[in-house]
Amino acid sequence: MSHDDKKVHLSEAVLLSQQPVAGSAYVMLQLQAPELAGSARPGQFVQIRLDSLLPLRRALSILDAEPATGRLTLLVQQHGQTGERLARVRPGEGLNILGPLGHGFQYHRRRPVPVLVGEGFHAVSLLFLARFLQRQGIEPYLWLAATPPLVQRGENPDEVERWLQRLGIAAHLALPRPTAAPEYQDIGLHLGEQVATFLHRQPEHQSLCELFVAGSMGLLRVFAQLATSQRLPAQASAFAPMACALGGCWGCAVPLRGHKHQRMARACVEGPVLPLRRLVPPPG
Amino acid sequence: MTSPPADNQDQAVTRNPLATTLAGLELATPLVLLSGCVGFGDSLTRVAGFSHASVGAVILKGTTLQPSVGAAPPRLVETPSGLLNAIGLQNPGVHAVVQRILPRLDMSQTHYIANVCGGTVEEYREVSAVFDDSPIAAIELNISCPNIKAGGIHFGTDPAMAAAVTAACRRVTSKPLLVKLSPSAQPIAAVAQAVTEAGADALCAINTVPGLAIDVHRRRAILGAGGGGLSGPAIRPIALRKVSEVLGVARRAGVPVLGQGGVSNTEDVLAMLLLGARAVGLGTVLFDDPLAANHICAGLLHYLERYGLAGLDDLRLQEDSAGTEGTHGGHKAQHPPH
């Protein structure tokens, strides 16, 4: 799934539909964008122009792309600048969109058991990966943290579960446990325990599985440790504020560990998907 | 996409109305892609429809003598109509640029200009010397760097230090030498005068405006480096004013000006050209519209046609209405616009 040589398209995509999902916390946008949908891969993203007065476009992970129909699906949080501005766009109107961008997830046939773990809004890229793999007859294992913003405080996670079912995605939703520990760190540990238990109960999977992770640095730390202890290959989606998204401005640098030195990688072209263990600083 | 007409046998028919010159370089259009916005020349080529035919020159990312890891993230924050950045000159060092990056560029498509940075006069000179022995078309000096031998005072804010850098680099290169002026220089005309006398072939104005953003919840600066440089439409009026001040010096010295700072569309480019800039830089606008050069070229051609002008040399500001006496090409305006 390496697509670095593919062209990026700047186009006026027609909005087909806007659909509130998961208790109206999100809006699912379906766009007619044949060039983008034809080459987009899981883990890649697009940039949307919100307003001519805003100097920067907004980066959004791709929720789904269907080459046959030319449809591209994005998920936007209802609240916040991006959601509020996009809510004004009506079906039939155009959205200026740049993509597909970045380096996505790579599925390796020698590791045929994909284990996907997501937390927060960045888990969107994993939902695309899950659907992409399913279409190839590969059934992934998917764990999602039922924490904000995926599940809003006080809301029933069943809403999210029903929405995922409608998308044809089976996921284990992990609820946070009452604890004094920081919320995100705790849910990360909780997810780590669940995946570790899964691997322990199915030892035949250990040599076949690969981890695909998207979430906070707390979650990434937990799964970097798990990947090290279980000797699992692991990929993670990194996030950084972006400007050009084409590798020209070096604004989206993320520290990446090397054999000897740390270097700054551009999340927009070298990532956003990067080797998990190189993204996470060593303990201590 | 609209591109300038290509040359063919009948030059009278196919004269490119957008052609201009800058420090001896013949530019196909007055649009120059600015340093820090297009990497080492390969970022926009990823976009379908992008063509160097719409671009007069490309200024490569700032380059130091040794590799630089750059500033700690976050490096960007959006502000009202602007972008504050602190990249910290991340680059692989001049030798890697010359040996590994320049050979990948197609020098026949456009002019590539190096952007030289340094912490000392000696570093500027050494980097310029390495670029002098390369296929690069010209050298731009970014004199907004802190002088580590002078307590961190920026070279570009002091006429004597700016002149010292320019003179040192002038001695080691015969390539066209452009000097990028800081808006922090007070007055900017004094620095413009100093670097012109020290051997600059063109003046570029302006670099980003120093700025700061605070995260009130975390109670600290948002950018990893603390402060940063503001670009985008927010600085456009400042840029126009500073360019008008620089033009006074440039006219007397007979050197051209590359106008830049918040330029976002055809009207902004025209404003710079009417003021007297010979070429116009595009920077932050490329983050919103990677094909901005294509669109602006089409707009410029439309403007020339609408007002019956044969080319950029015919652009004239209403005489001294901006208090600059500036005109395209550095000659005093004699005719009002049609």
Coordinates of C-alpha atoms in Angstrom, one line a residue:
Chain A
M1 CA 0.0 0.0 0.0
S2 CA 2.8 2.5 -0.7
H3 CA 1.4 5.4 -2.7
D4 CA 4.1 8.0 -2.5
D5 CA 4.3 8.2 -6.3
K6 CA 0.6 9.0 -6.6
K7 CA -0.6 12.5 -7.6
V8 CA -2.4 14.7 -5.2
H9 CA -5.6 16.2 -6.6
L10 CA -7.1 19.6 -5.9
S11 CA -10.8 19.4 -6.8
E12 CA -14.2 20.8 -6.2
A13 CA -16.0 17.8 -4.7
V14 CA -19.8 17.8 -4.7
L15 CA -21.3 17.1 -1.3
L16 CA -23.8 14.2 -1.6
S17 CA -25.0 14.0 1.9
Q18 CA -24.5 15.1 5.5
Q19 CA -25.6 12.7 8.2
P20 CA -25.4 13.1 11.9
V21 CA -24.1 10.1 13.7
A22 CA -23.4 8.8 17.2
G23 CA -25.9 11.1 19.0
S24 CA -25.1 14.0 16.7
A25 CA -21.6 14.3 18.0
Y26 CA -20.4 13.8 14.5
V27 CA -21.4 14.5 10.9
M28 CA -20.6 12.0 8.2
L29 CA -20.0 13.8 4.9
Q30 CA -20.2 11.9 1.7
L31 CA -18.6 13.5 -1.3
Q32 CA -18.4 12.8 -5.0
A33 CA -14.7 12.9 -5.6
P34 CA -13.7 10.2 -8.2
E35 CA -10.0 11.1 -8.5
L36 CA -9.5 11.0 -4.7
A37 CA -11.7 8.0 -4.0
G38 CA -9.8 6.1 -6.7
S39 CA -6.5 6.3 -5.1
A40 CA -7.1 7.0 -1.4
R41 CA -5.8 4.4 1.1
P42 CA -6.5 3.9 4.8
G43 CA -4.4 6.2 7.0
Q44 CA -4.3 8.9 4.3
F45 CA -6.0 12.2 4.8
V46 CA -7.4 15.2 2.9
Q47 CA -7.4 18.9 3.4
I48 CA -10.5 21.0 3.0
R49 CA -10.8 24.7 2.5
L50 CA -13.2 26.0 5.1
D51 CA -13.2 29.7 4.4
S52 CA -11.2 32.1 2.2
L53 CA -10.4 34.1 5.3
L54 CA -8.6 31.2 6.9
P55 CA -5.0 30.8 5.7
L56 CA -5.0 27.1 6.4
R57 CA -7.0 24.2 5.2
R58 CA -8.3 21.6 7.7
A59 CA -6.9 18.1 7.7
L60 CA -9.4 15.3 8.0
S61 CA -8.8 11.6 8.0
I62 CA -10.6 9.6 5.4
L63 CA -13.4 7.4 6.8
D64 CA -14.0 5.5 3.5
A65 CA -13.3 5.6 -0.2
E66 CA -15.1 3.7 -2.8
P67 CA -13.3 3.7 -6.2
A68 CA -16.2 2.1 -8.0
T69 CA -18.6 4.9 -7.1
G70 CA -16.1 7.7 -6.7
R71 CA -17.5 8.4 -3.3
L72 CA -15.3 9.7 -0.4
T73 CA -16.6 9.7 3.2
L74 CA -15.3 11.9 5.9
L75 CA -16.2 12.3 9.6
V76 CA -16.3 15.7 11.2
Q77 CA -16.9 16.6 14.8
Q78 CA -20.2 18.6 15.0
H79 CA -18.8 21.1 17.4
G80 CA -15.9 23.3 16.7
Q81 CA -14.8 25.5 13.9
T82 CA -14.6 22.8 11.2
G83 CA -17.9 21.2 12.0
E84 CA -19.8 24.4 12.3
R85 CA -18.5 25.8 9.0
L86 CA -19.1 22.5 7.1
A87 CA -22.6 22.3 8.5
R88 CA -23.5 25.3 6.3
V89 CA -22.6 23.4 3.2
R90 CA -25.7 21.9 1.6
P91 CA -25.9 18.7 -0.6
G92 CA -25.2 19.6 -4.2
E93 CA -22.7 22.3 -3.2
G94 CA -18.9 22.0 -3.7
L95 CA -16.1 21.6 -1.2
N96 CA -12.6 22.5 -2.2
I97 CA -10.6 19.4 -1.3
L98 CA -6.9 18.4 -1.6
G99 CA -5.8 14.8 -1.4
P100 CA -5.2 12.0 -0.9
L101 CA -2.3 13.1 1.3
G102 CA 0.3 11.3 3.3
H103 CA 1.6 7.8 3.7
G104 CA -1.1 5.4 4.9
F105 CA -1.1 2.0 6.7
Q106 CA 0.5 -0.9 5.0
Y107 CA -1.0 -4.4 5.3
H108 CA 1.6 -7.1 5.1
R109 CA 0.5 -10.5 3.9
R110 CA 3.1 -12.2 6.1
R111 CA 1.2 -10.8 9.1
P112 CA -2.4 -11.7 8.1
V113 CA -4.0 -11.0 11.5
P114 CA -4.4 -7.2 11.8
V115 CA -5.1 -5.9 15.3
L116 CA -6.5 -2.3 15.3
V117 CA -6.6 -0.1 18.4
G118 CA -8.0 3.4 18.3
E119 CA -8.7 6.2 20.7
G120 CA -10.2 9.6 20.1
F121 CA -11.0 11.2 16.8
H122 CA -7.8 9.8 15.1
A123 CA -9.4 6.3 15.2
V124 CA -11.3 7.4 12.0
S125 CA -8.4 6.2 9.9
L126 CA -8.7 2.7 11.5
L127 CA -12.4 2.5 10.6
F128 CA -11.3 3.0 6.9
L129 CA -8.6 0.4 7.4
A130 CA -11.1 -2.1 8.8
R131 CA -13.5 -1.6 5.9
F132 CA -10.6 -1.8 3.4
L133 CA -9.4 -5.1 4.8
Q134 CA -12.9 -6.5 5.0
R135 CA -13.4 -5.8 1.3
Q136 CA -10.3 -8.0 0.6
G137 CA -11.7 -10.8 2.8
I138 CA -9.5 -10.0 5.8
E139 CA -11.3 -9.7 9.1
P140 CA -9.5 -7.4 11.5
Y141 CA -9.8 -7.3 15.2
L142 CA -10.7 -3.7 16.3
W143 CA -10.7 -2.2 19.7
L144 CA -11.9 1.4 20.3
A145 CA -11.8 3.5 23.4
A146 CA -15.4 4.6 24.3
T147 CA -14.1 8.0 25.6
P148 CA -14.6 11.5 24.3
P149 CA -14.7 12.6 21.6
L150 CA -15.8 9.2 20.2
V151 CA -18.3 8.9 22.9
Q152 CA -19.4 12.1 24.6
R153 CA -19.5 12.2 28.4
G154 CA -22.9 10.9 29.7
E155 CA -23.8 9.4 26.4
N156 CA -24.5 5.8 25.8
P157 CA -21.7 4.1 23.8
D158 CA -24.5 2.0 22.2
E159 CA -25.0 4.8 19.7
V160 CA -21.5 4.5 18.5
E161 CA -21.8 0.7 18.4
R162 CA -25.0 0.9 16.3
W163 CA -23.3 3.3 13.9
L164 CA -20.3 1.0 13.5
Q165 CA -22.6 -1.9 12.9
R166 CA -24.3 0.1 10.1
L167 CA -20.9 0.6 8.6
G168 CA -20.4 -3.2 8.8
I169 CA -17.6 -2.9 11.4
A170 CA -17.4 -5.1 14.5
A171 CA -15.5 -3.4 17.3
H172 CA -14.8 -4.0 20.9
L173 CA -15.7 -0.8 22.7
A174 CA -13.7 -0.3 25.8
L175 CA -15.2 1.9 28.6
P176 CA -13.0 3.9 30.9
R177 CA -12.7 2.6 34.5
P178 CA -13.1 4.8 37.5
T179 CA -9.6 5.6 38.7
A180 CA -7.4 8.3 39.9
A181 CA -5.1 7.9 37.0
P182 CA -5.4 10.4 34.0
E183 CA -8.3 9.4 31.9
Y184 CA -6.5 8.8 28.6
Q185 CA -3.6 7.0 30.2
D186 CA -6.1 4.7 32.0
I187 CA -8.1 3.9 28.9
G188 CA -4.8 3.2 27.1
L189 CA -3.8 0.7 29.8
H190 CA -7.3 -0.8 29.8
L191 CA -7.1 -1.4 26.0
G192 CA -3.5 -2.7 26.4
E193 CA -4.8 -5.3 28.9
Q194 CA -7.6 -6.3 26.6
V195 CA -5.4 -6.8 23.6
A196 CA -2.7 -8.6 25.7
T197 CA -5.4 -11.0 27.0
F198 CA -6.6 -11.6 23.5
L199 CA -3.1 -12.5 22.4
H200 CA -2.5 -14.6 25.4
R201 CA -5.6 -16.6 24.8
Q202 CA -4.8 -17.1 21.1
P203 CA -1.0 -17.7 21.1
E204 CA -1.2 -18.9 17.5
H205 CA -1.9 -15.3 16.5
Q206 CA 1.3 -13.9 18.0
S207 CA 3.5 -14.6 15.1
L208 CA 0.8 -13.6 12.6
C209 CA -0.5 -10.4 14.0
E210 CA 0.5 -6.7 13.4
L211 CA -0.7 -3.8 15.4
F212 CA -2.2 -0.7 13.9
V213 CA -2.7 2.1 16.5
A214 CA -4.2 5.6 16.4
G215 CA -4.6 7.8 19.5
S216 CA -3.0 9.8 22.2
M217 CA 0.7 9.6 23.1
G218 CA -0.5 7.7 26.3
L219 CA -2.1 5.0 24.1
L220 CA 0.9 4.9 21.8
R221 CA 3.2 4.3 24.8
V222 CA 1.2 1.4 26.1
F223 CA 1.1 -0.3 22.7
A224 CA 4.8 0.4 22.0
Q225 CA 5.6 -1.5 25.2
L226 CA 3.2 -4.3 24.2
A227 CA 4.7 -4.5 20.7
T228 CA 8.2 -4.7 22.2
S229 CA 7.4 -7.3 24.8
Q230 CA 5.4 -9.5 22.3
R231 CA 7.8 -8.7 19.4
L232 CA 5.0 -7.5 17.2
P233 CA 5.4 -5.1 14.2
A234 CA 3.4 -2.0 14.9
Q235 CA 2.3 1.1 12.9
A236 CA 0.8 4.2 14.3
S237 CA -0.9 7.3 13.0
A238 CA 0.8 10.5 14.2
F239 CA -0.9 13.9 14.5
A240 CA 0.6 17.3 14.1
P241 CA -0.8 20.7 13.1
M242 CA -0.3 21.0 9.3
A243 CA 0.1 23.8 6.8
C244 CA 1.0 22.7 3.3
A245 CA 0.5 19.0 3.8
L246 CA 2.8 18.4 0.8
G247 CA 6.2 18.3 2.6
G248 CA 7.1 21.9 1.7
C249 CA 6.9 23.8 5.0
W250 CA 8.3 21.4 7.6
G251 CA 5.5 22.6 10.0
C252 CA 4.2 19.2 11.0
A253 CA 7.4 17.8 12.4
V254 CA 7.2 14.9 14.8
P255 CA 10.2 13.5 16.7
L256 CA 11.2 10.1 15.4
R257 CA 13.7 7.9 17.1
G258 CA 16.6 6.6 15.0
H259 CA 19.3 4.1 15.8
K260 CA 21.5 6.8 17.2
H261 CA 19.7 10.1 17.0
Q262 CA 16.3 11.6 17.1
R263 CA 15.2 13.4 13.9
M264 CA 12.2 15.4 12.9
A265 CA 9.9 13.7 10.4
R266 CA 7.3 15.4 8.4
A267 CA 3.9 13.9 9.4
C268 CA 2.4 15.0 6.1
V269 CA 4.6 13.0 3.7
E270 CA 6.7 10.6 5.7
G271 CA 3.5 10.0 7.9
P272 CA 1.0 10.3 9.2
V273 CA 1.5 6.5 9.6
L274 CA 4.9 5.8 11.0
P275 CA 6.6 2.9 12.9
L276 CA 5.1 2.9 16.4
R277 CA 8.2 2.3 18.3
R278 CA 10.1 5.1 16.6
L279 CA 7.3 7.6 17.5
V280 CA 7.4 6.9 21.2
P281 CA 10.3 8.1 23.3
P282 CA 12.1 5.4 25.3
P283 CA 10.9 4.9 28.9
G284 CA 12.6 7.2 31.4
Chain B
M1 CA -4.8 26.2 -16.3
T2 CA -3.5 29.3 -18.1
S3 CA 0.2 29.6 -18.7
P4 CA 2.2 32.3 -20.4
P5 CA 2.5 31.8 -24.2
A6 CA 5.5 29.7 -25.2
D7 CA 8.2 31.1 -27.5
N8 CA 8.1 30.1 -31.1
Q9 CA 9.6 31.4 -34.3
D10 CA 7.5 34.5 -34.5
Q11 CA 8.6 36.4 -31.4
A12 CA 6.5 39.4 -32.3
V13 CA 3.4 37.3 -32.0
T14 CA 4.4 35.2 -29.1
R15 CA 6.0 37.8 -26.8
N16 CA 5.3 36.7 -23.3
P17 CA 3.4 39.6 -21.6
L18 CA 4.2 38.3 -18.2
A19 CA 8.0 38.1 -18.7
T20 CA 10.2 40.1 -16.5
T21 CA 13.8 40.1 -15.2
L22 CA 15.2 40.0 -11.7
A23 CA 18.9 40.5 -11.0
G24 CA 19.8 39.3 -14.4
L25 CA 17.5 36.3 -14.4
E26 CA 14.9 36.2 -17.1
L27 CA 11.6 35.1 -15.5
A28 CA 8.7 33.6 -17.4
T29 CA 6.3 35.2 -15.0
P30 CA 6.8 37.7 -12.1
L31 CA 5.7 35.0 -9.6
V32 CA 8.4 33.6 -7.3
L33 CA 7.6 30.8 -4.9
L34 CA 9.1 31.7 -1.6
S35 CA 11.6 29.9 0.7
G36 CA 10.1 27.9 3.5
C37 CA 6.9 27.2 1.6
V38 CA 7.9 24.8 -1.1
G39 CA 10.6 22.7 0.5
F40 CA 13.5 22.0 -1.9
G41 CA 11.3 22.4 -4.9
D42 CA 9.5 19.1 -4.9
S43 CA 6.4 19.6 -2.8
L44 CA 4.1 21.3 -5.3
T45 CA 5.1 18.9 -8.1
R46 CA 3.0 16.3 -6.3
V47 CA -0.2 18.2 -7.2
A48 CA -1.9 17.3 -10.4
G49 CA -2.0 20.4 -12.6
F50 CA 0.9 22.2 -11.1
S51 CA 3.3 23.6 -13.7
H52 CA 6.5 25.5 -13.4
A53 CA 5.4 27.4 -16.5
S54 CA 3.5 29.7 -14.2
V55 CA 6.5 30.3 -12.0
G56 CA 9.3 32.7 -12.6
A57 CA 11.6 31.2 -9.9
V58 CA 11.6 29.0 -6.9
I59 CA 13.5 29.9 -3.8
L60 CA 14.6 26.7 -1.9
K61 CA 14.3 26.1 1.8
G62 CA 16.7 28.0 4.1
T63 CA 20.1 26.2 4.2
T64 CA 22.8 26.3 6.8
L65 CA 26.4 25.0 6.8
Q66 CA 25.6 22.0 9.0
P67 CA 22.4 20.0 9.2
S68 CA 19.8 21.5 11.5
V69 CA 17.1 19.5 13.3
G70 CA 14.9 22.6 13.6
A71 CA 12.7 23.9 16.3
A72 CA 10.7 21.8 18.8
P73 CA 7.0 21.2 17.8
P74 CA 4.5 22.7 17.7
R75 CA 5.8 24.8 14.9
L76 CA 2.6 26.3 13.5
V77 CA -0.4 28.3 14.8
E78 CA -3.1 29.9 12.7
T79 CA -4.0 33.5 13.7
P80 CA -6.7 35.8 12.3
S81 CA -5.8 35.9 8.5
G82 CA -2.3 34.8 9.3
L83 CA 0.0 32.0 10.2
L84 CA 2.7 32.1 12.9
N85 CA 5.5 29.7 12.4
A86 CA 8.8 28.7 14.0
I87 CA 10.4 25.9 11.9
G88 CA 13.9 26.6 13.1
L89 CA 15.6 26.2 9.8
Q90 CA 15.4 22.4 9.7
N91 CA 17.6 21.4 6.8
P92 CA 20.2 18.7 5.9
G93 CA 23.1 21.2 5.5
V94 CA 24.5 22.8 2.3
H95 CA 26.6 19.9 1.2
A96 CA 23.7 17.5 1.3
V97 CA 21.5 20.0 -0.6
V98 CA 24.1 20.4 -3.3
Q99 CA 25.0 16.7 -3.6
R100 CA 21.7 15.0 -3.1
I101 CA 18.9 17.5 -3.7
L102 CA 20.0 19.8 -6.6
P103 CA 20.7 16.9 -9.0
R104 CA 17.0 15.8 -8.7
L105 CA 15.7 19.2 -9.8
D106 CA 15.0 19.9 -13.5
M107 CA 16.8 23.2 -13.9
S108 CA 15.4 23.7 -17.4
Q109 CA 11.8 24.3 -16.0
T110 CA 12.4 27.3 -13.9
H111 CA 15.1 29.2 -11.9
Y112 CA 16.0 27.7 -8.6
I113 CA 17.4 30.1 -6.0
A114 CA 19.2 29.0 -2.8
N115 CA 18.3 30.6 0.5
V116 CA 21.3 31.0 2.7
C117 CA 21.2 31.3 6.5
G118 CA 23.9 31.5 9.1
G119 CA 24.8 32.3 12.7
T120 CA 28.0 34.1 11.7
V121 CA 29.3 36.1 8.8
E122 CA 31.7 33.2 8.1
E123 CA 28.9 30.7 7.9
Y124 CA 27.0 32.8 5.4
R125 CA 30.2 33.1 3.3
E126 CA 30.9 29.4 3.5
V127 CA 27.4 28.3 2.5
S128 CA 27.4 30.9 -0.3
A129 CA 30.7 29.6 -1.6
V130 CA 29.4 26.0 -1.8
F131 CA 26.3 27.2 -3.7
D132 CA 28.5 29.3 -6.0
D133 CA 29.9 26.0 -7.2
S134 CA 26.5 24.5 -8.0
P135 CA 23.9 24.7 -10.7
I136 CA 21.8 27.1 -8.6
A137 CA 20.7 30.2 -10.5
A138 CA 21.1 32.8 -7.7
I139 CA 21.6 33.1 -4.0
E140 CA 19.2 34.8 -1.5
L141 CA 20.6 35.8 1.8
N142 CA 18.2 35.4 4.7
I143 CA 19.6 38.0 7.1
S144 CA 16.9 37.6 9.7
C145 CA 19.1 35.1 11.6
P146 CA 20.6 36.0 15.0
N147 CA 24.3 36.8 15.0
I148 CA 25.7 34.4 17.6
K149 CA 28.8 36.5 17.9
A150 CA 26.8 39.7 18.7
G151 CA 24.5 38.5 21.5
G152 CA 21.8 37.2 19.1
I153 CA 21.1 40.5 17.4
H154 CA 19.6 39.8 14.1
F155 CA 21.8 40.6 11.2
G156 CA 18.9 42.2 9.3
T157 CA 18.2 44.8 12.0
D158 CA 21.6 46.4 11.9
P159 CA 22.8 48.1 8.7
A160 CA 26.5 47.4 9.5
M161 CA 26.0 43.7 10.2
A162 CA 23.7 43.3 7.2
A163 CA 26.3 44.9 5.0
A164 CA 29.1 42.7 6.4
V165 CA 27.2 39.5 5.5
T166 CA 26.4 40.8 2.1
A167 CA 29.9 41.9 1.3
A168 CA 31.4 38.6 2.6
C169 CA 29.1 36.6 0.3
R170 CA 29.6 39.0 -2.6
R171 CA 33.3 38.1 -2.5
V172 CA 32.7 34.4 -2.9
T173 CA 30.0 34.3 -5.6
S174 CA 29.5 35.7 -9.0
K175 CA 25.9 34.5 -9.0
P176 CA 23.1 37.1 -8.6
L177 CA 22.8 37.9 -4.9
L178 CA 19.4 38.7 -3.4
V179 CA 19.0 40.0 0.1
K180 CA 15.8 39.3 2.0
L181 CA 15.0 42.2 4.3
S182 CA 13.5 42.0 7.8
P183 CA 10.5 44.2 8.6
S184 CA 12.0 44.6 12.0
A185 CA 14.8 46.8 10.6
Q186 CA 14.2 50.4 11.6
P187 CA 14.3 52.1 9.2
I188 CA 14.2 49.3 6.6
A189 CA 15.6 51.8 4.0
A190 CA 18.8 52.0 6.0
V191 CA 19.4 48.3 5.8
A192 CA 18.4 48.3 2.1
Q193 CA 20.9 51.0 1.4
A194 CA 23.7 49.2 3.3
V195 CA 23.3 45.8 1.6
T196 CA 22.9 47.5 -1.8
E197 CA 26.2 49.3 -1.3
A198 CA 27.7 46.0 -0.2
G199 CA 26.9 44.3 -3.5
A200 CA 23.3 43.1 -3.4
D201 CA 21.8 42.6 -6.9
A202 CA 18.2 42.6 -5.7
L203 CA 16.2 43.3 -2.6
C204 CA 13.4 41.1 -1.3
A205 CA 10.9 42.6 1.1
I206 CA 9.6 41.6 3.5
N207 CA 10.4 38.5 5.6
T208 CA 7.8 37.4 8.2
V209 CA 6.8 39.8 11.1
P210 CA 7.9 38.6 14.6
G211 CA 4.9 37.5 16.6
L212 CA 3.8 35.4 19.6
A213 CA 0.8 33.3 20.6
I214 CA -0.1 32.2 24.1
D215 CA -2.1 29.1 25.2
V216 CA -4.1 30.5 28.1
H217 CA -5.0 27.1 29.4
R218 CA -1.5 25.7 29.5
R219 CA -0.2 29.1 30.4
R220 CA 2.7 29.1 27.9
A221 CA 3.6 30.0 24.4
I222 CA 2.0 27.8 21.8
L223 CA 5.0 27.4 19.6
G224 CA 7.8 25.2 20.8
A225 CA 10.3 27.9 20.0
G226 CA 8.3 30.6 21.9
G227 CA 8.0 33.3 19.3
G228 CA 7.6 32.9 15.5
G229 CA 7.2 34.7 12.2
L230 CA 3.8 35.9 11.1
S231 CA 2.8 35.6 7.4
G232 CA -0.3 35.6 5.4
P233 CA -2.9 38.3 4.5
A234 CA -2.6 39.8 8.0
I235 CA 0.8 41.3 7.1
R236 CA 0.0 42.5 3.6
P237 CA -0.4 46.2 4.4
I238 CA 2.8 46.2 6.3
A239 CA 4.6 44.5 3.4
L240 CA 3.3 47.1 0.9
R241 CA 4.4 49.9 3.1
K242 CA 7.9 48.4 3.6
V243 CA 8.3 47.7 -0.1
S244 CA 7.4 51.3 -0.9
E245 CA 10.2 52.4 1.5
V246 CA 12.7 50.0 0.0
L247 CA 11.8 51.1 -3.5
G248 CA 13.2 54.5 -2.8
V249 CA 16.7 53.0 -2.2
A250 CA 16.3 50.4 -5.0
R251 CA 15.5 53.0 -7.6
R252 CA 18.5 55.1 -6.8
A253 CA 20.8 52.1 -6.8
G254 CA 19.2 50.6 -9.9
V255 CA 18.4 47.2 -8.3
P256 CA 15.1 45.5 -8.6
V257 CA 12.8 44.5 -5.7
L258 CA 11.0 41.2 -5.1
G259 CA 7.8 42.2 -3.2
Q260 CA 6.4 39.7 -0.8
G261 CA 4.3 39.5 2.3
G262 CA 0.7 38.2 2.5
V263 CA 0.2 38.2 -1.3
S264 CA -2.8 36.0 -1.9
N265 CA -4.4 36.8 -5.3
T266 CA -4.1 38.6 -8.6
E267 CA -5.0 42.0 -7.0
D268 CA -2.3 41.6 -4.4
V269 CA 0.3 40.8 -7.1
L270 CA -0.8 43.8 -9.2
A271 CA -0.5 46.0 -6.1
M272 CA 3.1 45.0 -5.7
L273 CA 3.8 45.4 -9.4
L274 CA 2.1 48.8 -9.6
L275 CA 4.1 49.9 -6.6
G276 CA 7.3 49.1 -8.5
A277 CA 8.3 45.6 -7.5
R278 CA 9.9 43.7 -10.4
A279 CA 8.7 40.3 -9.2
V280 CA 6.3 39.1 -6.5
G281 CA 6.6 36.3 -4.0
L282 CA 4.0 33.7 -3.1
G283 CA 4.3 32.0 0.2
T284 CA 1.5 31.3 2.7
V285 CA -1.2 31.4 0.0
L286 CA 0.3 28.1 -1.4
F287 CA -0.9 26.3 1.7
D288 CA -4.5 27.2 0.8
D289 CA -4.1 27.0 -3.0
P290 CA -1.1 25.0 -4.3
L291 CA -2.1 26.1 -7.8
A292 CA -2.2 29.8 -6.9
A293 CA 0.5 30.6 -9.5
N294 CA -1.7 29.2 -12.3
H295 CA -4.7 31.1 -11.2
I296 CA -2.8 34.4 -10.7
C297 CA -1.1 34.1 -14.1
A298 CA -4.6 33.8 -15.7
G299 CA -5.7 36.8 -13.7
L300 CA -2.7 38.9 -14.7
L301 CA -3.2 38.1 -18.4
H302 CA -6.9 39.1 -18.0
Y303 CA -5.9 42.4 -16.4
L304 CA -3.5 43.3 -19.1
E305 CA -6.0 42.5 -21.8
R306 CA -8.8 44.4 -20.0
Y307 CA -6.7 47.6 -19.8
G308 CA -5.0 47.1 -23.2
L309 CA -1.5 46.7 -21.8
A310 CA 1.2 44.8 -23.7
G311 CA 3.1 43.6 -20.7
L312 CA 4.2 44.2 -17.2
D313 CA 6.4 47.1 -18.2
D314 CA 3.3 49.0 -19.0
L315 CA 2.0 48.8 -15.5
R316 CA 2.1 52.3 -13.9
L317 CA 0.9 53.6 -10.5
Q318 CA -0.9 56.9 -10.5
E319 CA 2.0 59.2 -10.2
D320 CA 3.3 59.2 -6.6
S321 CA -0.1 58.4 -5.2
A322 CA 1.5 56.0 -2.7
G323 CA 4.3 58.5 -1.9
T324 CA 6.9 56.2 -3.4
E325 CA 7.6 57.5 -6.9
G326 CA 7.9 53.8 -7.5
T327 CA 7.2 52.1 -10.9
H328 CA 7.8 48.7 -12.4
G329 CA 11.4 48.6 -13.6
G330 CA 12.7 51.3 -11.3
H331 CA 11.8 54.2 -13.6
K332 CA 9.7 57.2 -12.6
A333 CA 6.1 56.9 -13.8
Q334 CA 5.2 59.2 -16.7
H335 CA 1.8 58.1 -17.6
P336 CA -1.3 57.3 -15.6
P337 CA -2.9 53.9 -16.2
H338 CA -5.2 53.6 -19.2

